[in-house]
mmCIF file of C-alpha atoms and ligand atoms in Angstrom:
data_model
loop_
_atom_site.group_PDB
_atom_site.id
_atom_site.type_symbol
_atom_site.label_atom_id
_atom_site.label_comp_id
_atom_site.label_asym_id
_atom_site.label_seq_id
_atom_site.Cartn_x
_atom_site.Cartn_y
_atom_site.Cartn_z
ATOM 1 C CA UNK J 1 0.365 16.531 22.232
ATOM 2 C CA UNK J 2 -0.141 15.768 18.565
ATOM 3 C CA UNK J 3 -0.274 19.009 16.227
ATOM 4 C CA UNK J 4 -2.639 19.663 13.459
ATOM 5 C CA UNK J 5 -1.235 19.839 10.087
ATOM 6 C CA UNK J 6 -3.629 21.774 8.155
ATOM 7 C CA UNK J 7 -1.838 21.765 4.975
ATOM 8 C CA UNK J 8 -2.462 17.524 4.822
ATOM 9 C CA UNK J 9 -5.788 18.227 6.352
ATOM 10 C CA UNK J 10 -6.569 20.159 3.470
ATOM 11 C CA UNK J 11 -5.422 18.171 0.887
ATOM 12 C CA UNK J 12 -7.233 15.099 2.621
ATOM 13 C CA UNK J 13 -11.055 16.791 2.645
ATOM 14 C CA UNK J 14 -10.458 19.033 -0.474
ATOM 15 C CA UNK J 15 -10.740 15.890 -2.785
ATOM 16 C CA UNK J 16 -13.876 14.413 -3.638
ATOM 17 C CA UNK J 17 -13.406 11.044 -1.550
ATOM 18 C CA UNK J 18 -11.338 13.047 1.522
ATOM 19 C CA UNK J 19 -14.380 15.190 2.137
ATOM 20 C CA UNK J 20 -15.903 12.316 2.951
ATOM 21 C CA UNK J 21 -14.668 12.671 5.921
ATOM 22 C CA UNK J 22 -16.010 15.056 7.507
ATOM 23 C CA UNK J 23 -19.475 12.758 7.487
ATOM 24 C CA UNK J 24 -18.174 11.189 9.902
ATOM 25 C CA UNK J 25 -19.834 10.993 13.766
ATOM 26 C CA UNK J 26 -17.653 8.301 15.520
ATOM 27 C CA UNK J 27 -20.406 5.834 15.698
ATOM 28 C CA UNK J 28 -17.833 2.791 15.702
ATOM 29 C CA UNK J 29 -19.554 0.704 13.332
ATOM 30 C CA UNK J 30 -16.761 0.051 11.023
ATOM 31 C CA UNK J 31 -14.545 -0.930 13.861
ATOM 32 C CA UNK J 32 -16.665 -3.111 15.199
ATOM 33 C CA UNK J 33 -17.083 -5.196 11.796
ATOM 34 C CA UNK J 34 -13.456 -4.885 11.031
ATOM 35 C CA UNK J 35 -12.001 -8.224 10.823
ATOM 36 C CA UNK J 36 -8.353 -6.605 10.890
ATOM 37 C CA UNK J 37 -9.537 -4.760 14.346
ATOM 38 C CA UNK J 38 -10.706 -7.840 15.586
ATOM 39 C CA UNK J 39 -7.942 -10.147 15.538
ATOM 40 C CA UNK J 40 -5.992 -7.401 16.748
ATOM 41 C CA UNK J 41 -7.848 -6.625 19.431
ATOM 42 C CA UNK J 42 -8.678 -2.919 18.628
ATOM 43 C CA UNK J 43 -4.599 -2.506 17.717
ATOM 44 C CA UNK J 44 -5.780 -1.877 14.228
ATOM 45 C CA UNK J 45 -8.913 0.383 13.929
ATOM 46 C CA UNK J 46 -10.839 2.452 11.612
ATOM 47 C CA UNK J 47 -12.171 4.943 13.258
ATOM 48 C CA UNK J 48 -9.701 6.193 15.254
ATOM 49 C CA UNK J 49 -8.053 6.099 11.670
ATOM 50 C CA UNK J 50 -10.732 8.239 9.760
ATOM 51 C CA UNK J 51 -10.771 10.345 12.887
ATOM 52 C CA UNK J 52 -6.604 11.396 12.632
ATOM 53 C CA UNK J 53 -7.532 11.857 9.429
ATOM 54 C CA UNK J 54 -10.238 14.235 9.933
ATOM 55 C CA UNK J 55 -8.124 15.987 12.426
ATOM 56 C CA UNK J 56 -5.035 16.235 10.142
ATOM 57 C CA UNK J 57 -2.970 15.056 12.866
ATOM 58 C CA UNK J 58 -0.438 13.537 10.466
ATOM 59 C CA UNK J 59 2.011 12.292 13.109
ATOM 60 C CA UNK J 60 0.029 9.900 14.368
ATOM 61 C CA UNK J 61 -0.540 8.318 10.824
ATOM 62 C CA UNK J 62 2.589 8.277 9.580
ATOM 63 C CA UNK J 63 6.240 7.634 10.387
ATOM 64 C CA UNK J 64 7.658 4.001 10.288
ATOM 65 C CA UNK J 65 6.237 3.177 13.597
ATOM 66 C CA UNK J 66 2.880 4.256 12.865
ATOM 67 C CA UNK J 67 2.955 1.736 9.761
ATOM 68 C CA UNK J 68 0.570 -1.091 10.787
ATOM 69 C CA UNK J 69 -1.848 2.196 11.626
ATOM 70 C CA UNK J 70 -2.729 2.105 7.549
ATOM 71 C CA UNK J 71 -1.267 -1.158 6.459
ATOM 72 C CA UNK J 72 -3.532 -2.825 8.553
ATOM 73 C CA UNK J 73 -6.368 -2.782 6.320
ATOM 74 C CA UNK J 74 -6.548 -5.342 3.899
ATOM 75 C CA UNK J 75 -9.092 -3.546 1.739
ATOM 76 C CA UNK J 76 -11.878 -6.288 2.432
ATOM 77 C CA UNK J 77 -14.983 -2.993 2.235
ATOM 78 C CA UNK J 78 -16.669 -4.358 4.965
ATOM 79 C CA UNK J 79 -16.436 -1.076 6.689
ATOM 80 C CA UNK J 80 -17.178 0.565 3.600
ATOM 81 C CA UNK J 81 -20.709 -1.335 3.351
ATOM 82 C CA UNK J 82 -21.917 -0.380 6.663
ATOM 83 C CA UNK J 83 -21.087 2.937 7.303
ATOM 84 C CA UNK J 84 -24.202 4.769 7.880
ATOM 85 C CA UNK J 85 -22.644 8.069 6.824
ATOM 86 C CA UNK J 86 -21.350 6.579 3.528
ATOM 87 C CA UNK J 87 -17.737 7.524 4.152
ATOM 88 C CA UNK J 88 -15.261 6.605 1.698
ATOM 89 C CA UNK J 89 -13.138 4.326 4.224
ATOM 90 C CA UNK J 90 -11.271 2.318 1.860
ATOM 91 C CA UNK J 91 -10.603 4.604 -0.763
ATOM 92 C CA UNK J 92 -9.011 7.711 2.090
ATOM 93 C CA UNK J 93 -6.916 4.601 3.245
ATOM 94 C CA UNK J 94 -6.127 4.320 0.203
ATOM 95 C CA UNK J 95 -4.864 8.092 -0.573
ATOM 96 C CA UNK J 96 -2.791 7.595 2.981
ATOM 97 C CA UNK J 97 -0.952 4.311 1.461
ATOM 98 C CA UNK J 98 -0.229 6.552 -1.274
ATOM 99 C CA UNK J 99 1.588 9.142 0.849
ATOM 100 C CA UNK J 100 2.990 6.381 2.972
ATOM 101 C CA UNK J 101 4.597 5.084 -0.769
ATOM 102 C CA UNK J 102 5.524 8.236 -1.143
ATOM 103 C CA UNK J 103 7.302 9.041 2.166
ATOM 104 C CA UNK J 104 9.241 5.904 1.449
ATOM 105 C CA UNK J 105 7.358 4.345 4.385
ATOM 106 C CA UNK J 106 5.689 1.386 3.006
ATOM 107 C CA UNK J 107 6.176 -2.199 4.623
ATOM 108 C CA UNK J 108 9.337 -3.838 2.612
ATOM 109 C CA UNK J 109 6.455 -7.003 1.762
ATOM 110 C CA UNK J 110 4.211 -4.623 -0.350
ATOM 111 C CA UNK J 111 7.313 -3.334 -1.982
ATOM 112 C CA UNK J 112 9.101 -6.283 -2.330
ATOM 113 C CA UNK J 113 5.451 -7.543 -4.257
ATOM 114 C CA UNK J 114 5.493 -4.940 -6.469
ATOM 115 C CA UNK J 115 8.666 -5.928 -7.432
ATOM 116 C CA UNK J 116 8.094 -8.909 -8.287
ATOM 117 C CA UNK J 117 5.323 -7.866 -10.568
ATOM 118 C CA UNK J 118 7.469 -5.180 -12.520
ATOM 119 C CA UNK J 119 9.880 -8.024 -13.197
ATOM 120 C CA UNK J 120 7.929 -10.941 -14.036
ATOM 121 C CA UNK J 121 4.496 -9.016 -14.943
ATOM 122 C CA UNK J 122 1.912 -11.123 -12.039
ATOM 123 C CA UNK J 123 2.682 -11.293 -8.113
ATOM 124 C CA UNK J 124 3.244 -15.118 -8.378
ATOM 125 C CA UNK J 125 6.236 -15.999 -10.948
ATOM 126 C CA UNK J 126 5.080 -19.392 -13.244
ATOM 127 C CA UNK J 127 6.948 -21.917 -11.669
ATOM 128 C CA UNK J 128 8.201 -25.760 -12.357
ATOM 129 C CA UNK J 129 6.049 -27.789 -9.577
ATOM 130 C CA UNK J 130 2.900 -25.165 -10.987
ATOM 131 C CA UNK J 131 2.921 -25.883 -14.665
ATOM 132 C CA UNK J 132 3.597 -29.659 -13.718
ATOM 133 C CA UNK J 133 0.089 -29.881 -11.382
ATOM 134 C CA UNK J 134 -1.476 -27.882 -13.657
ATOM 135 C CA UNK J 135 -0.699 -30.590 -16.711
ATOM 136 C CA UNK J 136 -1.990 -33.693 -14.030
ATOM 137 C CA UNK J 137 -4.962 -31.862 -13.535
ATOM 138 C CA UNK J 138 -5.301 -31.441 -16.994
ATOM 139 C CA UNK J 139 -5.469 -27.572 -16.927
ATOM 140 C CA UNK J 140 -4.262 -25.656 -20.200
ATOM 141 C CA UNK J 141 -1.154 -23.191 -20.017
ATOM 142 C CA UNK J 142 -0.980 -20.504 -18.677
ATOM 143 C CA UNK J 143 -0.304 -17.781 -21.086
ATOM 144 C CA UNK J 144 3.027 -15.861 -20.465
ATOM 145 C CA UNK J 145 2.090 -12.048 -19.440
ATOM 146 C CA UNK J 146 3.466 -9.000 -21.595
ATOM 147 C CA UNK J 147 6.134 -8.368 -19.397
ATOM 148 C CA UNK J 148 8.043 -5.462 -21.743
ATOM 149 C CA UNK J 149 4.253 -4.322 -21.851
ATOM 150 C CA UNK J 150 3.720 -4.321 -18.226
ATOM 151 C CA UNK J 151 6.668 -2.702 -17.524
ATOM 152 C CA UNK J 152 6.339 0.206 -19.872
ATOM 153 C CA UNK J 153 2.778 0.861 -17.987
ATOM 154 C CA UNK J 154 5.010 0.554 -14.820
ATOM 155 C CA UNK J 155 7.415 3.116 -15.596
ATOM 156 C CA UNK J 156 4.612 5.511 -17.264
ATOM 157 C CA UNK J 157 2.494 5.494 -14.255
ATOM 158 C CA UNK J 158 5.933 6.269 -12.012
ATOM 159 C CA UNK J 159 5.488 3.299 -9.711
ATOM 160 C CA UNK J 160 8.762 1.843 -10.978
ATOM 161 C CA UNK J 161 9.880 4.789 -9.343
ATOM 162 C CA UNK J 162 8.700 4.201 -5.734
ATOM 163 C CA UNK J 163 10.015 0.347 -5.861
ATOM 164 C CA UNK J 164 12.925 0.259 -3.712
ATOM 165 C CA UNK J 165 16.074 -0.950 -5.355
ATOM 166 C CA UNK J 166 17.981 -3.623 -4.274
ATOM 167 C CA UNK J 167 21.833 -3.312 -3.071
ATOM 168 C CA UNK J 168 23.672 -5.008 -5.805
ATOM 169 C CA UNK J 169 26.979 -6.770 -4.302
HETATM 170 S S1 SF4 I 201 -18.945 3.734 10.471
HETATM 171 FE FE1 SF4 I 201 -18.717 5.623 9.296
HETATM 172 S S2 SF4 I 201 -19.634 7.230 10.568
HETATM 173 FE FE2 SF4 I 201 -19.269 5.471 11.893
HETATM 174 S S3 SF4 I 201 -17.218 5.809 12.768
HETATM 175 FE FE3 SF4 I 201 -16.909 4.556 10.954
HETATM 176 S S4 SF4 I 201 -16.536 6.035 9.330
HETATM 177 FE FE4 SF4 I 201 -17.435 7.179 11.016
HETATM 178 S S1 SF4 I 202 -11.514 -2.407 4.463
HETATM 179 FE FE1 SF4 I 202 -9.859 -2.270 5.963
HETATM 180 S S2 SF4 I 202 -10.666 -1.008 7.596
HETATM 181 FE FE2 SF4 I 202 -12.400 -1.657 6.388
HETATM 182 S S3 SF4 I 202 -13.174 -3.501 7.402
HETATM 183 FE FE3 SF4 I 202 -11.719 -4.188 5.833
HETATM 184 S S4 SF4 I 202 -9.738 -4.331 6.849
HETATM 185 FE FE4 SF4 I 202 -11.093 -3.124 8.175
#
């Protein structure tokens, strides 16, 4: 039987967006317009999410094999807009990504992304075939981004940190 861990129950509802939560009454309505939950047939699903949550039963959220149990949601707010209780879905999955970052737990193609925006400064590098469509079509250039810039926002906001660095050879 999964245990309560108060201390992450606590620090879930005691911020302004977590104690949301509690709001809550299991109605099902964001499942059931959860696009996520429905191609997954129910693998993926909101409420039960919101209701771990609520219960602090932390297990069941995290851990490697609980990782399409957050990373599921693509952030599309659909839940968010018909919730009749107003609970902040979207943003609490949000704070539990955050822990998952932090517990070293997020999926390697979220890391690997923000990796490739720390070193080239956007999540798709400019490439050859891009900038040669883009002059048929008769599309200006794209301006390089700051990258020295965007890195030193990187670093100062400590997600350099979390990025997972590669085995050199
Ligand atoms: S729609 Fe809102 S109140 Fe209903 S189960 Fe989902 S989060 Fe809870
Ligand atoms: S924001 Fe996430 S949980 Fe909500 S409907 Fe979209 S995919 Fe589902």
């Amino acid at each position: 039987m999964a245990t309560i861990d108060f201390d992450f129950r606590n620090q879930l509802i005691q911020s302004d967006i977590g104690k949301t939560l509690t709001y809550c009454y299991q109605c099902a309505t964001c499942s059931s317009v959860c696009p996520v939950s429905q191609v997954t047939n129910g693998r993926y699903n909101p409420r039960r999410l919101i209701l771990t949550s609520l219960l602090g039963l932390k297990e069941k959220i995290f851990g490697s094999e609980n990782s399409f149990e957050i990373w599921g949601c693509t952030v599309c707010d659909t839940c968010d807009e018909v919730c009749p209780q107003k609970v902040e879905l979207t943003e609490i999955f949000t704070i539990l990504k955050n822990i998952s970052i932090e517990r070293g737990e997020a999926p390697e193609h979220y890391t690997s992304q923000a990796s490739v925006i720390f070193e080239n400064g956007k999540a798709i590098p400019m490439q050859t075939s891009i900038e040669r469509r883009r002059t048929q079509l008769g599309l200006p250039k794209i301006l390089a981004p700051d990258i020295k810039e965007i890195k030193k926002l990187l670093i100062e906001t400590n997600l350099e940190k979390k990025i997972p660095k590669k085995e050199t050879e």
